[in-house]
N, CA, C and O of each residue as an XYZ file, in Angstrom:
176
protein
N      -1.685     -0.691     11.681
C      -0.580     -0.410     12.607
C       0.386      0.594     11.976
O       0.819      1.537     12.637
N       0.723      0.393     10.699
C       1.665      1.307     10.047
C       1.084      2.710      9.950
O       1.795      3.698     10.130
N      -0.219      2.791      9.664
C      -0.832      4.112      9.523
C      -0.762      4.862     10.849
O      -0.463      6.055     10.869
N      -1.034      4.177     11.950
C      -0.977      4.832     13.257
C       0.441      5.312     13.541
O       0.630      6.396     14.093
N       1.431      4.518     13.170
C       2.819      4.929     13.411
C       3.161      6.156     12.589
O       3.838      7.062     13.076
N       2.701      6.196     11.343
C       3.002      7.349     10.486
C       2.366      8.613     11.055
O       3.016      9.656     11.129
N       1.093      8.525     11.460
C       0.428      9.706     12.006
C       1.063     10.120     13.330
O       1.079     11.305     13.662
N       1.581      9.166     14.083
C       2.189      9.492     15.365
C       3.548     10.136     15.198
O       4.007     10.833     16.104
N       4.215      9.924     14.056
C       5.557     10.477     13.849
C       5.570     11.601     12.841
O       6.463     11.671     11.998
N       4.582     12.490     12.919
C       4.533     13.600     11.962
C       5.740     14.520     12.113
O       6.197     15.111     11.134
N       6.254     14.643     13.327
C       7.347     15.592     13.567
C       8.664     15.118     12.969
O       9.561     15.927     12.731
N       8.793     13.810     12.722
C      10.052     13.298     12.177
C      10.174     13.650     10.701
O       9.167     13.785     10.006
N      11.405     13.798     10.221
C      11.618     14.172      8.819
C      11.324     13.011      7.878
O      10.982     13.231      6.717
N      11.451     11.776      8.363
C      11.248     10.617      7.504
C       9.787     10.240      7.352
O       9.479      9.157      6.856
N       8.884     11.114      7.769
C       7.456     10.785      7.704
C       6.996     10.665      6.256
O       6.313      9.706      5.898
N       7.367     11.636      5.421
C       6.912     11.608      4.032
C       7.442     10.384      3.304
O       6.740      9.798      2.479
N       8.680      9.993      3.603
C       9.249      8.804      2.963
C       8.429      7.573      3.331
O       8.178      6.716      2.483
N       8.011      7.483      4.597
C       7.210      6.340      5.034
C       5.848      6.361      4.350
O       5.337      5.314      3.950
N       5.256      7.546      4.215
C       3.936      7.654      3.576
C       4.021      7.227      2.117
O       3.177      6.468      1.640
N       5.051      7.718      1.398
C       5.206      7.362     -0.013
C       5.429      5.862     -0.144
O       4.848      5.220     -1.019
N       6.267      5.303      0.720
C       6.539      3.865      0.667
C       5.263      3.077      0.936
O       5.007      2.077      0.266
N       4.463      3.506      1.898
C       3.224      2.808      2.233
C       2.245      2.876      1.061
O       1.598      1.882      0.731
N       2.139      4.051      0.431
C       1.219      4.195     -0.701
C       1.670      3.322     -1.861
O       0.837      2.716     -2.534
N       2.977      3.246     -2.109
C       3.468      2.406     -3.209
C       3.144      0.949     -2.942
O       2.720      0.234     -3.850
N       3.335      0.497     -1.710
C       3.028     -0.901     -1.378
C       1.536     -1.162     -1.546
O       1.145     -2.193     -2.092
N       0.707     -0.241     -1.084
C      -0.742     -0.411     -1.191
C      -1.157     -0.467     -2.661
O      -1.990     -1.291     -3.042
N      -0.579      0.406     -3.486
C      -0.911      0.430     -4.913
C      -0.484     -0.866     -5.591
O      -1.222     -1.404     -6.418
N       0.704     -1.376     -5.248
C       1.186     -2.626     -5.848
C       0.297     -3.790     -5.420
O       0.003     -4.675     -6.223
N      -0.129     -3.793     -4.161
C      -1.026     -4.857     -3.694
C      -2.360     -4.785     -4.433
O      -2.941     -5.816     -4.770
N      -2.846     -3.571     -4.686
C      -4.113     -3.412     -5.398
C      -3.998     -3.956     -6.821
O      -4.904     -4.640     -7.295
N      -2.884     -3.656     -7.509
C      -2.683     -4.158     -8.871
C      -2.600     -5.678     -8.859
O      -3.188     -6.340     -9.714
N      -1.869     -6.236     -7.892
C      -1.733     -7.696     -7.811
C      -3.098     -8.335     -7.584
O      -3.407     -9.363     -8.186
N      -3.916     -7.739     -6.722
C      -5.247     -8.295     -6.451
C      -6.116     -8.213     -7.703
O      -6.865     -9.146     -7.993
N      -6.028     -7.117     -8.446
C      -6.832     -6.964     -9.663
C      -6.423     -8.009    -10.698
O      -7.282     -8.624    -11.330
N      -5.123     -8.213    -10.872
C      -4.652     -9.218    -11.829
C      -5.094    -10.606    -11.395
O      -5.519    -11.407    -12.227
N      -5.001    -10.898    -10.109
C      -5.382    -12.224     -9.604
C      -6.869    -12.483     -9.844
O      -7.251    -13.563    -10.294
N      -7.704    -11.488     -9.542
C      -9.150    -11.665     -9.738
C      -9.470    -11.824    -11.222
O     -10.344    -12.613    -11.578
N      -8.774    -11.084    -12.096
C      -9.035    -11.206    -13.531
C      -8.649    -12.597    -14.018
O      -9.352    -13.174    -14.847
N      -7.542    -13.146    -13.518
C      -7.112    -14.489    -13.914
C      -8.124    -15.516    -13.435
O      -8.472    -16.435    -14.176
N      -8.599    -15.372    -12.203
C      -9.579    -16.324    -11.665
C     -10.869    -16.260    -12.478
O     -11.468    -17.294    -12.776
N     -11.301    -15.045    -12.838
C     -12.528    -14.913    -13.632
C     -12.334    -15.540    -15.007
O     -13.274    -16.103    -15.569
N     -11.123    -15.449    -15.553
C     -10.867    -16.032    -16.871
C     -10.862    -17.554    -16.818
O     -11.323    -18.204    -17.756
N     -10.351    -18.130    -15.738
C     -10.273    -19.584    -15.625
C     -11.647    -20.174    -15.351
O     -12.024    -21.184    -15.945
N     -12.394    -19.546    -14.453
C     -13.702    -20.102    -14.083
C     -14.815    -19.303    -14.757
O     -15.993    -19.610    -14.575
């Protein structure tokens, strides 16, 4: 949903800010998932 909104609002000036914010959130989620999987692999 967020990606569609970003692509739909290319003309707005705040588009790049939304893209950067979305990428940062995605990257943080990826790191959290990697840490979680590593912890689970270590426990089991």
